[in-house]
CSV table of C-alpha atoms in Angstrom, one decimal:
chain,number,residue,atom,x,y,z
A,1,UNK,CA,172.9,183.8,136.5
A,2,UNK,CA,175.0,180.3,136.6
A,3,UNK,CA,172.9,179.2,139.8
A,4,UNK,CA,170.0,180.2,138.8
A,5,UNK,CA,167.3,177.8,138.3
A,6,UNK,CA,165.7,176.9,134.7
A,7,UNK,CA,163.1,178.2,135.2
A,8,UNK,CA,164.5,181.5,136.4
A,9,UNK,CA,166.7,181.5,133.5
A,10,UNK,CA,163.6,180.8,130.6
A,11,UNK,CA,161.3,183.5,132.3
A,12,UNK,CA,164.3,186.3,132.1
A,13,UNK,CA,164.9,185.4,128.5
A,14,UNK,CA,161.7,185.5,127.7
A,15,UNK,CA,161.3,189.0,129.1
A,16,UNK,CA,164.4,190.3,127.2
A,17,UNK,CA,162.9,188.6,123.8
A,18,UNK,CA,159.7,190.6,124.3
A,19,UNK,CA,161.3,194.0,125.3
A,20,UNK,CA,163.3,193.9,121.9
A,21,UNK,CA,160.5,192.5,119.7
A,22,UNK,CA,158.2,195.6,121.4
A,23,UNK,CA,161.0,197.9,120.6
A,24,UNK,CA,160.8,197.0,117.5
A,25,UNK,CA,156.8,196.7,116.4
A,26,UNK,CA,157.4,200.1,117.7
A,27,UNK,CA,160.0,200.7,115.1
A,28,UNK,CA,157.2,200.3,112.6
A,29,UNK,CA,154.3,201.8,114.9
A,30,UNK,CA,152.6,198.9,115.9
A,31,UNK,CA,151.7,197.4,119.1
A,32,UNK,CA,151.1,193.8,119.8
A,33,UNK,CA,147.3,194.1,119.8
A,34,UNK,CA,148.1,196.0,116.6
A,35,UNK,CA,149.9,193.1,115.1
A,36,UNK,CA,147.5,190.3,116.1
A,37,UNK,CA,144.3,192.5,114.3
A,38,UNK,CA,146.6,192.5,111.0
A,39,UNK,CA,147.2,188.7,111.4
A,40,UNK,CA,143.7,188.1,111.8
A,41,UNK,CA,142.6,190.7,109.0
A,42,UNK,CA,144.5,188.5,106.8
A,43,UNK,CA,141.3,186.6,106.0
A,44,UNK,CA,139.7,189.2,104.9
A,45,UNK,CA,137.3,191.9,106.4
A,46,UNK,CA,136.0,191.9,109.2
A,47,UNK,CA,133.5,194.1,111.4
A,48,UNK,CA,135.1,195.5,114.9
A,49,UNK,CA,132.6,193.1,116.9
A,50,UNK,CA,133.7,190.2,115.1
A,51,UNK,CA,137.5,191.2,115.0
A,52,UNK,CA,136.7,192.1,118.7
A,53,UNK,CA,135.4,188.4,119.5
A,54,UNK,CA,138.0,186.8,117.6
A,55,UNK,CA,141.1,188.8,119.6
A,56,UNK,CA,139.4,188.1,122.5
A,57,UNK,CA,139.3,191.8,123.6
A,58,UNK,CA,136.5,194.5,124.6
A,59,UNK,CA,134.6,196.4,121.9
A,60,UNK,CA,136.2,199.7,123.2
A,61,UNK,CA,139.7,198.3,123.2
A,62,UNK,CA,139.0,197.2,119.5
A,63,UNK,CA,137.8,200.7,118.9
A,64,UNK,CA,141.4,202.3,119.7
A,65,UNK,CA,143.7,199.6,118.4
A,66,UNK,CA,141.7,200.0,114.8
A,67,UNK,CA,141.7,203.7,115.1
A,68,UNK,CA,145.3,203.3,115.9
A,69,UNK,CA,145.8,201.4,112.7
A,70,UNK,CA,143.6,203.5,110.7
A,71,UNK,CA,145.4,206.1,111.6
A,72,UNK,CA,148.8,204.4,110.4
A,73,UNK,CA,147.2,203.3,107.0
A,74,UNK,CA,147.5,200.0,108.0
A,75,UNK,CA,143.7,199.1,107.3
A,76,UNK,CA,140.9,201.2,105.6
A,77,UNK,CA,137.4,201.5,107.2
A,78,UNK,CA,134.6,200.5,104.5
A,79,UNK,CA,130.5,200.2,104.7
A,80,UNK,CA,129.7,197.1,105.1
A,81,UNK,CA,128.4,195.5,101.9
A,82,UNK,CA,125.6,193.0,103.7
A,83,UNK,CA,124.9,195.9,106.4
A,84,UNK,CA,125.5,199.5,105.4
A,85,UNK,CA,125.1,201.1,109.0
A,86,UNK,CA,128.2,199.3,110.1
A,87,UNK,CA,131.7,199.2,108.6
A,88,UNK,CA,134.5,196.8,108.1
A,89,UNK,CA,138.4,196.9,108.5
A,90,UNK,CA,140.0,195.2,105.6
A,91,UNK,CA,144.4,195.4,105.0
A,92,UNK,CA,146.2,198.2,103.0
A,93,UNK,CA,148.8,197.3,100.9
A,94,UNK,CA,151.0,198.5,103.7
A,95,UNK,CA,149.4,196.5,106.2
A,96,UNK,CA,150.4,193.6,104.4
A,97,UNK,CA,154.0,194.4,104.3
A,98,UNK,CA,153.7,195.3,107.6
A,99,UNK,CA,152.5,191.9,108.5
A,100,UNK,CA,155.0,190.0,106.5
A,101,UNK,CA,157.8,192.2,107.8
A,102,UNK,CA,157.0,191.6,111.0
A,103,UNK,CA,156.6,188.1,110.5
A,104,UNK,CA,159.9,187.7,109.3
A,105,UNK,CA,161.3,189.8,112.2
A,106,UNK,CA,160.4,187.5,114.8
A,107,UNK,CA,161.9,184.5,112.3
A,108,UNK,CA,164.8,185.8,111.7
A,109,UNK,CA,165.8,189.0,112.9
A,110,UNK,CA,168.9,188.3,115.7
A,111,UNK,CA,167.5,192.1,117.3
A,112,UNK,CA,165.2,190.0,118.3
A,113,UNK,CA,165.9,187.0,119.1
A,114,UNK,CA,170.1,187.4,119.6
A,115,UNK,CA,172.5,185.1,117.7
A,116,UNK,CA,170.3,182.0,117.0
A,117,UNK,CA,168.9,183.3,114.3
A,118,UNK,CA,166.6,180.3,112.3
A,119,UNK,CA,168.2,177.7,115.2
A,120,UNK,CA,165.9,175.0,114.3
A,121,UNK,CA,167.0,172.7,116.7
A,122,UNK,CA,167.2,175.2,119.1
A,123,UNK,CA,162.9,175.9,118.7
A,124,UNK,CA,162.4,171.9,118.5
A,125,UNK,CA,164.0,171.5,121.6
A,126,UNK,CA,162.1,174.8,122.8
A,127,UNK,CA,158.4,173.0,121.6
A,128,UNK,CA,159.6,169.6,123.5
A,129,UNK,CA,159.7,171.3,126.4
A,130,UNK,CA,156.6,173.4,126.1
A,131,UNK,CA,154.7,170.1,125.2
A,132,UNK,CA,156.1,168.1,127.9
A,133,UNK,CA,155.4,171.1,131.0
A,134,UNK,CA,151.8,171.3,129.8
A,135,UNK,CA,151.3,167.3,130.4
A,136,UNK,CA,152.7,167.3,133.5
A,137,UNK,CA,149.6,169.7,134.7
């Protein structure tokens, strides 16, 4: 790996960062579309279209990571108060935690991100680069 380019060497730590943080949403039974509906639950409920629209994702595909979620008691499925044909997904209490945990998982936890841990400097320097590839589009 010492000749390989940068480039090279961000892409394949990349990879290695994902494969442990999907190892361990599934730890807790979640997938990554799961995660991102409990993030975006977290202002409150929300109907599968509009959830659906704001994950930028199919109805159908909203439809099984819900059911998936429902299924985990990470969200309840109520009647709509304005519109009581449809429902809405609001958090449990353990969808909450769920969120928060893994929130502080991909902070903190060095499963996931190896011996940096909270490396401030390390994610600055990370964000400068981001920023500066993206201008030079």
């Amino acid at each position: 790996m010492a000749t390989w380019p940068t480039g090279r060497l961000l892409s394949t730590a990349a990879r290695v960062v994902e494969q442990r943080w999907t190892d361990r949403l599934d730890e807790m039974g979640l997938s990554h579309a799961g995660l991102i509906v409990l993030h975006t639950l977290r202002g409150g409920p929300l109907s599968q279209r509009e959830l659906a629209r704001r994950c930028q994702v199919t109805d159908q595909t909203m439809s099984r990571t819900l059911h998936r979620l429902h299924r985990a008691e990470y969200l309840e499925r109520v009647p709509d108060p304005t519109d009581g044909r449809r429902t809405v997904a609001h958090l449990t209490r353990k969808g909450r935690d769920a969120c928060a945990e893994a929130e502080r998982i991909a902070r903190d936890d060095s499963s996931v991100i190896g011996p940096l841990g909270s490396d401030t400097a390390f994610r600055e320097r990370l964000i400068d680069l981001i920023e500066h590839l993206q201008r030079k589009r």
